[in-house]
mmCIF file of C-alpha atoms and ligand atoms in Angstrom:
data_model
loop_
_atom_site.group_PDB
_atom_site.id
_atom_site.type_symbol
_atom_site.label_atom_id
_atom_site.label_comp_id
_atom_site.label_asym_id
_atom_site.label_seq_id
_atom_site.Cartn_x
_atom_site.Cartn_y
_atom_site.Cartn_z
ATOM 1 C CA MET A 757 -60.143 7.029 -45.166
ATOM 2 C CA LYS A 758 -60.342 3.624 -47.028
ATOM 3 C CA ILE A 759 -58.466 0.745 -45.666
ATOM 4 C CA ILE A 760 -57.752 -2.253 -47.893
ATOM 5 C CA ILE A 761 -56.246 -5.392 -46.228
ATOM 6 C CA LYS A 762 -54.629 -8.092 -48.260
ATOM 7 C CA ASN A 763 -53.376 -11.525 -47.217
ATOM 8 C CA SER A 764 -49.560 -10.929 -48.294
ATOM 9 C CA ALA A 765 -47.303 -8.137 -48.949
ATOM 10 C CA ALA A 766 -47.385 -9.172 -52.505
ATOM 11 C CA ASP A 767 -50.879 -8.820 -52.741
ATOM 12 C CA ALA A 768 -51.097 -5.380 -51.276
ATOM 13 C CA SER A 769 -48.145 -4.380 -53.711
ATOM 14 C CA ALA A 770 -50.374 -5.688 -56.433
ATOM 15 C CA ALA A 771 -53.281 -3.757 -55.608
ATOM 16 C CA VAL A 772 -51.316 -0.620 -55.455
ATOM 17 C CA THR A 773 -49.792 -1.350 -58.780
ATOM 18 C CA ASP A 774 -53.235 -1.534 -60.270
ATOM 19 C CA MET A 775 -54.280 1.498 -58.745
ATOM 20 C CA LEU A 776 -51.264 3.395 -60.284
ATOM 21 C CA LEU A 777 -51.704 1.737 -63.614
ATOM 22 C CA GLN A 778 -55.448 2.948 -63.425
ATOM 23 C CA GLN A 779 -54.461 6.372 -62.691
ATOM 24 C CA ILE A 780 -51.984 6.768 -65.733
ATOM 25 C CA GLY A 781 -54.629 4.998 -67.895
ATOM 26 C CA LYS A 782 -57.227 7.414 -66.996
ATOM 27 C CA LYS A 783 -54.967 10.490 -67.044
ATOM 28 C CA PRO A 784 -51.733 9.907 -69.158
ATOM 29 C CA ASP A 785 -50.387 13.295 -68.162
ATOM 30 C CA SER A 786 -50.658 12.495 -64.420
ATOM 31 C CA VAL A 787 -48.385 14.177 -62.046
ATOM 32 C CA LEU A 788 -47.420 11.321 -59.676
ATOM 33 C CA GLY A 789 -45.832 11.853 -56.021
ATOM 34 C CA LEU A 790 -43.426 8.813 -55.624
ATOM 35 C CA PRO A 791 -41.763 7.225 -52.455
ATOM 36 C CA THR A 792 -38.435 5.303 -52.045
ATOM 37 C CA GLY A 793 -37.538 2.850 -49.526
ATOM 38 C CA ALA A 794 -38.005 -0.943 -49.366
ATOM 39 C CA THR A 795 -41.898 -0.798 -49.472
ATOM 40 C CA PRO A 796 -42.399 0.491 -53.067
ATOM 41 C CA LEU A 797 -39.703 -1.829 -54.529
ATOM 42 C CA ALA A 798 -42.354 -4.620 -55.336
ATOM 43 C CA VAL A 799 -44.601 -2.264 -56.782
ATOM 44 C CA TYR A 800 -41.848 -0.669 -59.098
ATOM 45 C CA ALA A 801 -41.012 -4.259 -60.093
ATOM 46 C CA ARG A 802 -44.464 -5.024 -61.091
ATOM 47 C CA LEU A 803 -44.738 -1.819 -63.033
ATOM 48 C CA ARG A 804 -41.550 -2.728 -65.054
ATOM 49 C CA ASP A 805 -43.116 -6.401 -65.583
ATOM 50 C CA GLU A 806 -46.329 -4.645 -66.817
ATOM 51 C CA PHE A 807 -44.648 -2.408 -69.032
ATOM 52 C CA ARG A 808 -42.743 -5.310 -70.638
ATOM 53 C CA ASN A 809 -46.083 -6.897 -70.947
ATOM 54 C CA GLY A 810 -47.531 -3.517 -72.882
ATOM 55 C CA ARG A 811 -49.264 -2.196 -69.727
ATOM 56 C CA GLY A 812 -48.613 1.392 -68.819
ATOM 57 C CA CYS A 813 -47.495 4.453 -70.712
ATOM 58 C CA TYR A 814 -45.265 7.044 -69.243
ATOM 59 C CA LYS A 815 -44.547 9.477 -71.954
ATOM 60 C CA ASP A 816 -46.446 12.229 -70.670
ATOM 61 C CA ILE A 817 -46.164 11.615 -66.858
ATOM 62 C CA THR A 818 -44.448 13.975 -64.429
ATOM 63 C CA THR A 819 -43.186 12.831 -61.278
ATOM 64 C CA PHE A 820 -42.163 14.459 -57.981
ATOM 65 C CA ASN A 821 -40.282 12.314 -55.301
ATOM 66 C CA LEU A 822 -40.963 12.903 -51.764
ATOM 67 C CA ASP A 823 -37.627 13.458 -50.690
ATOM 68 C CA GLU A 824 -33.847 13.236 -51.059
ATOM 69 C CA TYR A 825 -30.718 12.965 -48.843
ATOM 70 C CA LEU A 826 -28.715 16.184 -48.491
ATOM 71 C CA GLY A 827 -25.097 15.702 -49.396
ATOM 72 C CA LEU A 828 -25.647 13.041 -52.063
ATOM 73 C CA SER A 829 -25.252 13.622 -55.631
ATOM 74 C CA ALA A 830 -27.907 12.170 -58.188
ATOM 75 C CA GLU A 831 -24.974 9.683 -59.167
ATOM 76 C CA ASP A 832 -24.612 8.338 -55.732
ATOM 77 C CA PRO A 833 -26.075 4.665 -55.599
ATOM 78 C CA ALA A 834 -27.554 5.591 -52.171
ATOM 79 C CA SER A 835 -29.347 8.750 -53.601
ATOM 80 C CA TYR A 836 -33.054 8.508 -54.053
ATOM 81 C CA SER A 837 -32.367 9.834 -57.750
ATOM 82 C CA PHE A 838 -30.242 6.723 -58.462
ATOM 83 C CA TYR A 839 -32.983 4.399 -56.864
ATOM 84 C CA MET A 840 -35.805 5.867 -59.098
ATOM 85 C CA ARG A 841 -33.687 5.380 -62.113
ATOM 86 C CA GLU A 842 -32.636 2.025 -61.379
ATOM 87 C CA ASN A 843 -36.028 0.863 -60.037
ATOM 88 C CA LEU A 844 -38.214 2.431 -62.552
ATOM 89 C CA PHE A 845 -37.441 5.146 -64.780
ATOM 90 C CA ARG A 846 -35.001 3.637 -67.122
ATOM 91 C CA HIS A 847 -37.103 0.543 -67.680
ATOM 92 C CA VAL A 848 -40.366 2.282 -68.864
ATOM 93 C CA ASP A 849 -40.947 4.850 -71.592
ATOM 94 C CA PHE A 850 -40.533 7.829 -69.185
ATOM 95 C CA ASP A 851 -38.679 11.210 -70.032
ATOM 96 C CA LEU A 852 -36.357 11.727 -67.413
ATOM 97 C CA GLY A 853 -36.800 15.455 -67.920
ATOM 98 C CA ARG A 854 -40.141 15.190 -66.330
ATOM 99 C CA ALA A 855 -38.507 13.348 -62.999
ATOM 100 C CA HIS A 856 -38.281 15.913 -60.221
ATOM 101 C CA ILE A 857 -36.505 15.221 -57.063
ATOM 102 C CA PRO A 858 -34.927 17.662 -54.587
ATOM 103 C CA HIS A 859 -31.239 18.356 -55.365
ATOM 104 C CA GLY A 860 -29.130 16.621 -52.823
ATOM 105 C CA LEU A 861 -26.163 18.753 -53.291
ATOM 106 C CA ALA A 862 -27.921 22.108 -53.551
ATOM 107 C CA ALA A 863 -25.773 24.823 -51.916
ATOM 108 C CA ASP A 864 -28.803 26.388 -50.350
ATOM 109 C CA ALA A 865 -31.173 23.753 -48.938
ATOM 110 C CA ASP A 866 -33.872 26.123 -48.011
ATOM 111 C CA ALA A 867 -33.810 27.713 -51.579
ATOM 112 C CA GLU A 868 -34.027 24.362 -53.103
ATOM 113 C CA ALA A 869 -36.802 23.377 -50.950
ATOM 114 C CA ASN A 870 -38.733 26.535 -51.888
ATOM 115 C CA ARG A 871 -38.035 25.916 -55.547
ATOM 116 C CA TYR A 872 -39.251 22.350 -55.278
ATOM 117 C CA GLU A 873 -42.525 23.398 -53.612
ATOM 118 C CA ALA A 874 -43.006 26.074 -56.331
ATOM 119 C CA LEU A 875 -42.493 23.680 -59.035
ATOM 120 C CA ILE A 876 -45.146 21.181 -57.564
ATOM 121 C CA ALA A 877 -47.453 24.040 -57.596
ATOM 122 C CA ALA A 878 -46.502 25.228 -61.133
ATOM 123 C CA TYR A 879 -47.630 21.870 -62.291
ATOM 124 C CA GLY A 880 -50.899 22.217 -60.698
ATOM 125 C CA GLY A 881 -50.214 19.730 -57.787
ATOM 126 C CA ILE A 882 -49.976 16.098 -57.487
ATOM 127 C CA ASP A 883 -52.731 13.944 -58.834
ATOM 128 C CA PHE A 884 -51.829 10.644 -57.114
ATOM 129 C CA MET A 885 -49.413 10.445 -54.286
ATOM 130 C CA LEU A 886 -47.890 7.079 -53.240
ATOM 131 C CA LEU A 887 -46.557 6.939 -49.761
ATOM 132 C CA GLY A 888 -44.765 4.524 -47.549
ATOM 133 C CA LEU A 889 -45.061 4.692 -43.705
ATOM 134 C CA GLY A 890 -41.925 4.727 -41.437
ATOM 135 C CA ARG A 891 -41.735 2.639 -38.571
ATOM 136 C CA ASN A 892 -42.039 5.780 -36.404
ATOM 137 C CA ALA A 893 -45.176 6.933 -38.724
ATOM 138 C CA HIS A 894 -43.225 9.153 -40.907
ATOM 139 C CA ILE A 895 -44.433 10.200 -44.281
ATOM 140 C CA GLY A 896 -41.719 11.287 -46.593
ATOM 141 C CA PHE A 897 -39.043 12.378 -44.167
ATOM 142 C CA ASN A 898 -41.540 14.215 -42.042
ATOM 143 C CA GLU A 899 -40.255 12.811 -38.767
ATOM 144 C CA PRO A 900 -42.580 12.955 -35.474
ATOM 145 C CA GLY A 901 -43.030 16.591 -34.484
ATOM 146 C CA SER A 902 -43.435 17.859 -38.196
ATOM 147 C CA LEU A 903 -46.412 20.215 -38.256
ATOM 148 C CA HIS A 904 -49.192 18.901 -40.105
ATOM 149 C CA ASN A 905 -49.266 22.098 -42.289
ATOM 150 C CA SER A 906 -45.591 22.084 -42.975
ATOM 151 C CA ARG A 907 -44.022 22.684 -46.353
ATOM 152 C CA THR A 908 -41.190 21.141 -48.214
ATOM 153 C CA ARG A 909 -38.112 21.945 -46.297
ATOM 154 C CA ARG A 910 -34.717 20.731 -44.983
ATOM 155 C CA VAL A 911 -35.114 18.308 -42.193
ATOM 156 C CA ALA A 912 -32.919 16.344 -39.463
ATOM 157 C CA LEU A 913 -33.601 12.518 -39.630
ATOM 158 C CA THR A 914 -34.237 10.786 -36.287
ATOM 159 C CA ALA A 915 -32.174 7.949 -34.965
ATOM 160 C CA SER A 916 -35.025 5.575 -35.806
ATOM 161 C CA THR A 917 -34.912 6.379 -39.429
ATOM 162 C CA LEU A 918 -31.122 6.573 -39.753
ATOM 163 C CA GLU A 919 -31.043 3.032 -38.264
ATOM 164 C CA ALA A 920 -33.848 1.770 -40.558
ATOM 165 C CA ASN A 921 -31.956 3.152 -43.487
ATOM 166 C CA ALA A 922 -28.413 2.251 -42.518
ATOM 167 C CA ALA A 923 -28.362 -0.832 -44.785
ATOM 168 C CA TYR A 924 -28.478 1.168 -47.969
ATOM 169 C CA PHE A 925 -25.102 2.797 -47.247
ATOM 170 C CA PRO A 926 -21.950 0.661 -47.669
ATOM 171 C CA PRO A 927 -19.719 0.032 -44.596
ATOM 172 C CA GLY A 928 -17.602 3.145 -43.825
ATOM 173 C CA ALA A 929 -19.875 5.467 -46.141
ATOM 174 C CA LYS A 930 -21.047 8.607 -44.301
ATOM 175 C CA GLN A 931 -24.887 8.449 -44.030
ATOM 176 C CA PRO A 932 -26.600 11.822 -44.474
ATOM 177 C CA SER A 933 -28.210 13.133 -41.138
ATOM 178 C CA HIS A 934 -30.364 15.527 -43.100
ATOM 179 C CA ALA A 935 -32.581 15.570 -46.115
ATOM 180 C CA ILE A 936 -35.165 17.833 -48.063
ATOM 181 C CA THR A 937 -38.795 16.576 -47.730
ATOM 182 C CA MET A 938 -42.132 17.487 -49.255
ATOM 183 C CA GLY A 939 -44.051 18.862 -46.289
ATOM 184 C CA ILE A 940 -46.903 17.228 -44.886
ATOM 185 C CA GLY A 941 -49.281 20.008 -45.875
ATOM 186 C CA THR A 942 -47.959 19.715 -49.394
ATOM 187 C CA ILE A 943 -48.445 15.993 -49.392
ATOM 188 C CA LEU A 944 -52.073 16.653 -48.177
ATOM 189 C CA GLU A 945 -52.820 18.894 -51.180
ATOM 190 C CA SER A 946 -52.473 15.747 -53.377
ATOM 191 C CA ARG A 947 -55.822 14.907 -54.940
ATOM 192 C CA GLU A 948 -55.600 11.392 -54.063
ATOM 193 C CA ILE A 949 -53.212 9.459 -51.747
ATOM 194 C CA VAL A 950 -52.448 5.903 -51.509
ATOM 195 C CA VAL A 951 -50.414 4.645 -48.495
ATOM 196 C CA LEU A 952 -48.766 1.025 -48.681
ATOM 197 C CA ALA A 953 -47.380 -0.642 -45.585
ATOM 198 C CA ALA A 954 -46.598 -4.246 -44.969
ATOM 199 C CA GLY A 955 -45.176 -6.355 -42.181
ATOM 200 C CA ALA A 956 -45.408 -6.397 -38.332
ATOM 201 C CA GLU A 957 -42.728 -3.711 -38.003
ATOM 202 C CA LYS A 958 -45.231 -1.219 -39.304
ATOM 203 C CA ALA A 959 -48.171 -2.300 -37.136
ATOM 204 C CA GLU A 960 -47.831 0.149 -34.532
ATOM 205 C CA ALA A 961 -47.268 2.968 -36.982
ATOM 206 C CA VAL A 962 -50.353 1.946 -38.951
ATOM 207 C CA ALA A 963 -52.642 1.717 -35.930
ATOM 208 C CA ALA A 964 -51.413 5.066 -34.463
ATOM 209 C CA SER A 965 -51.828 6.760 -37.929
ATOM 210 C CA VAL A 966 -55.404 5.135 -38.483
ATOM 211 C CA LYS A 967 -56.984 5.420 -35.123
ATOM 212 C CA GLY A 968 -55.853 8.732 -34.395
ATOM 213 C CA PRO A 969 -55.996 11.142 -32.487
ATOM 214 C CA GLY A 970 -54.460 13.519 -35.114
ATOM 215 C CA THR A 971 -51.265 14.653 -33.567
ATOM 216 C CA GLU A 972 -48.002 16.030 -34.606
ATOM 217 C CA PHE A 973 -46.207 12.998 -32.798
ATOM 218 C CA VAL A 974 -47.727 10.893 -35.454
ATOM 219 C CA PRO A 975 -47.113 12.150 -38.997
ATOM 220 C CA GLY A 976 -49.317 9.568 -40.471
ATOM 221 C CA SER A 977 -52.167 10.630 -38.533
ATOM 222 C CA ALA A 978 -52.421 13.846 -40.561
ATOM 223 C CA LEU A 979 -54.031 11.466 -43.442
ATOM 224 C CA GLY A 980 -57.223 11.274 -41.668
ATOM 225 C CA ARG A 981 -57.786 15.070 -42.759
ATOM 226 C CA HIS A 982 -57.431 14.087 -46.316
ATOM 227 C CA PRO A 983 -60.645 13.277 -48.110
ATOM 228 C CA ASN A 984 -59.322 10.649 -50.649
ATOM 229 C CA THR A 985 -56.865 8.459 -49.014
ATOM 230 C CA THR A 986 -56.507 4.795 -49.145
ATOM 231 C CA ILE A 987 -54.309 2.715 -46.968
ATOM 232 C CA VAL A 988 -53.292 -0.878 -48.564
ATOM 233 C CA LEU A 989 -51.905 -3.181 -45.894
ATOM 234 C CA ASP A 990 -51.134 -6.927 -45.343
ATOM 235 C CA THR A 991 -52.549 -8.590 -42.384
ATOM 236 C CA ALA A 992 -49.216 -8.171 -40.400
ATOM 237 C CA ALA A 993 -49.455 -4.350 -40.704
ATOM 238 C CA ALA A 994 -53.069 -4.332 -40.096
ATOM 239 C CA GLN A 995 -52.830 -6.510 -36.851
ATOM 240 C CA HIS A 996 -53.589 -3.725 -34.449
ATOM 241 C CA LEU A 997 -56.821 -2.647 -36.380
ATOM 242 C CA GLU A 998 -59.890 -4.057 -35.124
ATOM 243 C CA ARG A 999 -62.601 -4.907 -37.641
ATOM 244 C CA ALA A 1000 -64.909 -2.348 -36.225
ATOM 245 C CA GLN A 1001 -62.126 0.355 -36.566
ATOM 246 C CA THR A 1002 -61.478 -0.776 -40.119
ATOM 247 C CA LEU A 1003 -65.349 -0.490 -40.961
ATOM 248 C CA GLU A 1004 -65.497 2.777 -39.266
ATOM 249 C CA PHE A 1005 -62.760 4.176 -41.488
ATOM 250 C CA ASP A 1006 -64.075 2.555 -44.622
ATOM 251 C CA ALA A 1007 -65.529 5.558 -45.913
HETATM 252 P P1 LIG B 288 -39.413 1.485 -45.935
HETATM 253 O O1 LIG B 288 -39.653 2.889 -45.399
HETATM 254 O O2 LIG B 288 -40.294 1.270 -47.167
HETATM 255 O O3 LIG B 288 -37.963 1.277 -46.376
HETATM 256 O O4 LIG B 288 -39.882 0.529 -44.852
HETATM 257 C C1 LIG B 288 -40.999 3.364 -45.548
HETATM 258 C C2 LIG B 288 -40.889 5.102 -45.443
HETATM 259 O O5 LIG B 288 -39.903 5.405 -44.694
HETATM 260 O O6 LIG B 288 -41.658 5.755 -45.653
#
Protein backbone atom coordinates (compact mmCIF):
# COMPACT_ATOMS: atom_id res chain seq x y z
CA MET A 1 0.00 0.00 0.00
CA LYS A 2 1.39 3.36 -0.98
CA ILE A 3 0.49 6.42 1.07
CA ILE A 4 0.72 9.95 -0.25
CA ILE A 5 0.21 12.79 2.21
CA LYS A 6 -0.47 16.28 0.87
CA ASN A 7 -0.57 19.55 2.80
CA SER A 8 -4.20 20.29 1.97
CA ALA A 9 -7.35 18.62 0.76
CA ALA A 10 -7.07 20.65 -2.44
CA ASP A 11 -3.58 19.28 -3.10
CA ALA A 12 -4.75 15.73 -2.37
CA SER A 13 -7.64 16.17 -4.83
CA ALA A 14 -5.27 17.58 -7.44
CA ALA A 15 -2.97 14.56 -7.08
CA VAL A 16 -5.90 12.17 -7.52
CA THR A 17 -7.17 14.14 -10.52
CA ASP A 18 -3.75 13.75 -12.15
CA MET A 19 -3.79 10.01 -11.47
CA LEU A 20 -7.20 9.71 -13.12
CA LEU A 21 -6.14 11.79 -16.12
CA GLN A 22 -3.01 9.69 -16.50
CA GLN A 23 -5.12 6.55 -16.44
CA ILE A 24 -7.51 7.69 -19.17
CA GLY A 25 -4.60 9.09 -21.19
CA LYS A 26 -2.75 5.78 -20.99
CA LYS A 27 -5.88 3.68 -21.67
CA PRO A 28 -8.60 5.69 -23.46
CA ASP A 29 -11.12 2.85 -23.08
CA SER A 30 -10.52 2.47 -19.35
CA VAL A 31 -13.19 1.04 -17.10
CA LEU A 32 -13.37 3.35 -14.10
CA GLY A 33 -14.97 2.70 -10.73
CA LEU A 34 -16.30 5.94 -9.28
CA PRO A 35 -17.49 7.16 -5.88
CA THR A 36 -19.93 9.85 -4.82
CA GLY A 37 -20.15 11.87 -1.59
CA ALA A 38 -18.37 15.04 -0.56
CA THR A 39 -14.79 13.82 -1.00
CA PRO A 40 -14.67 13.41 -4.81
CA LEU A 41 -16.45 16.70 -5.54
CA ALA A 42 -13.16 18.57 -5.85
CA VAL A 43 -11.77 15.85 -8.12
CA TYR A 44 -14.80 16.06 -10.41
CA ALA A 45 -14.58 19.87 -10.43
CA ARG A 46 -10.94 19.64 -11.48
CA LEU A 47 -11.74 17.09 -14.19
CA ARG A 48 -14.38 19.50 -15.55
CA ASP A 49 -11.87 22.36 -15.52
CA GLU A 50 -9.19 20.25 -17.16
CA PHE A 51 -11.66 19.17 -19.84
CA ARG A 52 -12.53 22.80 -20.58
CA ASN A 53 -8.80 23.37 -20.98
CA GLY A 54 -8.52 20.47 -23.43
CA ARG A 55 -7.25 17.78 -21.07
CA GLY A 56 -9.05 14.43 -20.82
CA CYS A 57 -11.06 12.43 -23.35
CA TYR A 58 -13.99 10.35 -22.10
CA LYS A 59 -15.47 9.15 -25.41
CA ASP A 60 -14.47 5.52 -24.88
CA ILE A 61 -14.51 5.45 -21.08
CA THR A 62 -16.88 3.12 -19.23
CA THR A 63 -17.83 3.82 -15.62
CA PHE A 64 -19.26 1.76 -12.79
CA ASN A 65 -20.38 3.64 -9.74
CA LEU A 66 -19.89 2.05 -6.36
CA ASP A 67 -23.41 2.28 -5.09
CA GLU A 68 -26.91 3.71 -5.30
CA TYR A 69 -29.71 4.25 -2.82
CA LEU A 70 -32.65 1.88 -3.05
CA GLY A 71 -35.93 3.68 -3.54
CA LEU A 72 -34.60 6.67 -5.50
CA SER A 73 -35.08 7.15 -9.23
CA ALA A 74 -32.18 8.27 -11.40
CA GLU A 75 -33.94 11.66 -11.66
CA ASP A 76 -34.06 12.20 -7.91
CA PRO A 77 -31.57 14.97 -7.00
CA ALA A 78 -30.36 12.89 -4.04
CA SER A 79 -29.61 9.86 -6.23
CA TYR A 80 -26.07 9.06 -7.21
CA SER A 81 -27.12 8.90 -10.87
CA PHE A 82 -28.14 12.53 -10.64
CA TYR A 83 -24.96 13.42 -8.73
CA MET A 84 -22.74 11.87 -11.41
CA ARG A 85 -24.52 13.57 -14.30
CA GLU A 86 -24.42 16.96 -12.58
CA ASN A 87 -20.88 16.77 -11.24
CA LEU A 88 -19.09 15.12 -14.12
CA PHE A 89 -20.80 13.29 -16.94
CA ARG A 90 -22.71 16.09 -18.63
CA HIS A 91 -19.69 18.38 -18.56
CA VAL A 92 -17.32 16.15 -20.55
CA ASP A 93 -17.46 14.20 -23.83
CA PHE A 94 -18.84 11.14 -22.10
CA ASP A 95 -21.38 8.72 -23.59
CA LEU A 96 -24.04 8.31 -20.89
CA GLY A 97 -24.79 4.87 -22.32
CA ARG A 98 -21.45 3.79 -20.84
CA ALA A 99 -22.34 5.00 -17.33
CA HIS A 100 -23.36 2.16 -15.05
CA ILE A 101 -24.98 2.72 -11.69
CA PRO A 102 -27.22 0.24 -9.87
CA HIS A 103 -30.92 0.93 -10.48
CA GLY A 104 -32.37 2.39 -7.31
CA LEU A 105 -35.93 1.50 -8.30
CA ALA A 106 -35.22 -2.11 -9.23
CA ALA A 107 -38.20 -4.26 -8.25
CA ASP A 108 -35.85 -7.06 -7.22
CA ALA A 109 -32.75 -5.61 -5.55
CA ASP A 110 -30.98 -8.97 -5.33
CA ALA A 111 -31.44 -9.57 -9.06
CA GLU A 112 -30.24 -6.04 -9.78
CA ALA A 113 -27.12 -6.58 -7.65
CA ASN A 114 -26.39 -9.83 -9.50
CA ARG A 115 -26.91 -8.09 -12.86
CA TYR A 116 -24.48 -5.33 -11.85
CA GLU A 117 -21.85 -7.78 -10.66
CA ALA A 118 -22.13 -9.74 -13.93
CA LEU A 119 -21.91 -6.55 -15.98
CA ILE A 120 -18.62 -5.55 -14.31
CA ALA A 121 -17.26 -8.99 -15.13
CA ALA A 122 -18.54 -8.74 -18.72
CA TYR A 123 -16.51 -5.56 -19.15
CA GLY A 124 -13.41 -7.38 -17.95
CA GLY A 125 -13.35 -5.79 -14.51
CA ILE A 126 -12.37 -2.32 -13.34
CA ASP A 127 -9.05 -0.80 -14.34
CA PHE A 128 -8.99 2.11 -11.90
CA MET A 129 -11.19 2.29 -8.84
CA LEU A 130 -11.45 5.59 -6.99
CA LEU A 131 -12.75 5.31 -3.43
CA GLY A 132 -13.68 7.58 -0.58
CA LEU A 133 -13.59 6.36 3.00
CA GLY A 134 -16.53 6.73 5.37
CA ARG A 135 -16.10 8.00 8.90
CA ASN A 136 -16.79 4.42 9.96
CA ALA A 137 -14.20 3.22 7.39
CA HIS A 138 -16.83 2.00 4.96
CA ILE A 139 -15.87 1.66 1.30
CA GLY A 140 -18.78 2.03 -1.05
CA PHE A 141 -21.69 1.22 1.23
CA ASN A 142 -19.87 -1.76 2.70
CA GLU A 143 -20.51 -0.97 6.33
CA PRO A 144 -18.55 -2.46 9.27
CA GLY A 145 -19.25 -6.17 9.42
CA SER A 146 -19.18 -6.60 5.62
CA LEU A 147 -17.20 -9.63 4.58
CA HIS A 148 -13.98 -8.81 2.79
CA ASN A 149 -14.98 -11.22 0.02
CA SER A 150 -18.51 -9.79 -0.29
CA ARG A 151 -20.03 -9.25 -3.72
CA THR A 152 -22.42 -6.60 -5.05
CA ARG A 153 -25.57 -6.77 -2.95
CA ARG A 154 -28.38 -5.01 -1.11
CA VAL A 155 -27.23 -3.52 2.20
CA ALA A 156 -28.70 -1.68 5.18
CA LEU A 157 -27.04 1.64 6.00
CA THR A 158 -25.73 2.26 9.52
CA ALA A 159 -26.86 5.14 11.74
CA SER A 160 -23.44 6.79 11.26
CA THR A 161 -23.79 6.75 7.47
CA LEU A 162 -27.40 7.93 7.56
CA GLU A 163 -26.37 10.83 9.79
CA ALA A 164 -23.34 11.71 7.60
CA ASN A 165 -25.54 11.80 4.49
CA ALA A 166 -28.70 13.37 5.94
CA ALA A 167 -27.68 16.80 4.67
CA TYR A 168 -28.14 15.66 1.07
CA PHE A 169 -31.88 15.21 1.60
CA PRO A 170 -34.27 18.16 1.78
CA PRO A 171 -36.15 18.63 5.06
CA GLY A 172 -39.07 16.22 5.21
CA ALA A 173 -37.72 13.96 2.43
CA LYS A 174 -37.49 10.30 3.32
CA GLN A 175 -33.86 9.15 3.43
CA PRO A 176 -33.37 5.64 2.04
CA SER A 177 -32.28 3.09 4.62
CA HIS A 178 -30.91 0.61 2.07
CA ALA A 179 -28.66 0.66 -0.97
CA ILE A 180 -27.00 -1.56 -3.52
CA THR A 181 -23.23 -1.51 -3.22
CA MET A 182 -20.35 -3.17 -5.00
CA GLY A 183 -18.97 -5.75 -2.61
CA ILE A 184 -15.54 -5.49 -1.01
CA GLY A 185 -14.47 -8.58 -2.94
CA THR A 186 -15.70 -6.93 -6.14
CA ILE A 187 -13.76 -3.75 -5.35
CA LEU A 188 -10.59 -5.72 -4.55
CA GLU A 189 -10.65 -7.24 -8.04
CA SER A 190 -9.97 -3.79 -9.54
CA ARG A 191 -6.53 -3.61 -11.11
CA GLU A 192 -5.68 -0.35 -9.34
CA ILE A 193 -7.34 1.30 -6.35
CA VAL A 194 -6.91 4.91 -5.26
CA VAL A 195 -8.44 6.06 -1.99
CA LEU A 196 -8.91 9.75 -1.28
CA ALA A 197 -9.62 10.92 2.28
CA ALA A 198 -9.34 14.38 3.75
CA GLY A 199 -10.18 16.05 7.04
CA ALA A 200 -9.77 15.20 10.71
CA GLU A 201 -13.11 13.38 10.80
CA LYS A 202 -11.54 10.68 8.61
CA ALA A 203 -8.33 10.28 10.65
CA GLU A 204 -9.54 7.37 12.80
CA ALA A 205 -10.93 5.51 9.81
CA VAL A 206 -7.68 6.07 7.90
CA ALA A 207 -5.54 4.82 10.79
CA ALA A 208 -7.69 1.74 11.35
CA SER A 209 -7.66 0.96 7.62
CA VAL A 210 -3.92 1.46 7.15
CA LYS A 211 -2.51 0.05 10.38
CA GLY A 212 -4.69 -3.01 10.43
CA PRO A 213 -5.29 -5.65 11.53
CA GLY A 214 -7.51 -6.64 8.63
CA THR A 215 -10.92 -7.11 10.16
CA GLU A 216 -14.51 -7.10 9.02
CA PHE A 217 -15.21 -4.36 11.53
CA VAL A 218 -13.04 -2.02 9.46
CA PRO A 219 -14.02 -2.35 5.79
CA GLY A 220 -11.09 -0.15 4.68
CA SER A 221 -8.65 -2.61 6.26
CA ALA A 222 -9.43 -5.00 3.39
CA LEU A 223 -7.36 -2.74 1.14
CA GLY A 224 -4.17 -4.05 2.75
CA ARG A 225 -4.76 -7.25 0.77
CA HIS A 226 -4.72 -5.44 -2.57
CA PRO A 227 -1.42 -5.34 -4.48
CA ASN A 228 -1.89 -1.93 -6.11
CA THR A 229 -3.58 0.50 -3.75
CA THR A 230 -2.59 4.12 -3.14
CA ILE A 231 -4.11 6.18 -0.34
CA VAL A 232 -3.99 9.94 -0.87
CA LEU A 233 -4.53 12.02 2.27
CA ASP A 234 -4.30 15.51 3.59
CA THR A 235 -2.33 16.04 6.80
CA ALA A 236 -5.52 16.15 8.90
CA ALA A 237 -6.67 12.72 7.71
CA ALA A 238 -3.11 11.37 8.17
CA GLN A 239 -2.66 12.68 11.71
CA HIS A 240 -2.79 9.26 13.38
CA LEU A 241 -0.22 7.71 11.05
CA GLU A 242 3.30 7.90 12.35
CA ARG A 243 6.07 8.48 9.84
CA ALA A 244 7.53 5.02 10.41
CA GLN A 245 4.19 3.40 9.72
CA THR A 246 3.81 5.43 6.59
CA LEU A 247 7.19 4.31 5.37
CA GLU A 248 6.47 0.75 6.29
CA PHE A 249 3.40 0.79 4.09
CA ASP A 250 5.06 2.80 1.34
CA ALA A 251 5.68 -0.26 -0.83
P1 LIG B 1 -17.82 11.60 2.07
O1 LIG B 1 -18.13 10.06 2.14
O2 LIG B 1 -16.93 11.78 0.90
O3 LIG B 1 -19.16 12.24 1.84
O4 LIG B 1 -17.19 11.97 3.35
C1 LIG B 1 -17.09 9.18 1.92
C2 LIG B 1 -17.67 7.81 1.78
O5 LIG B 1 -18.74 7.58 2.36
O6 LIG B 1 -17.08 6.99 1.08
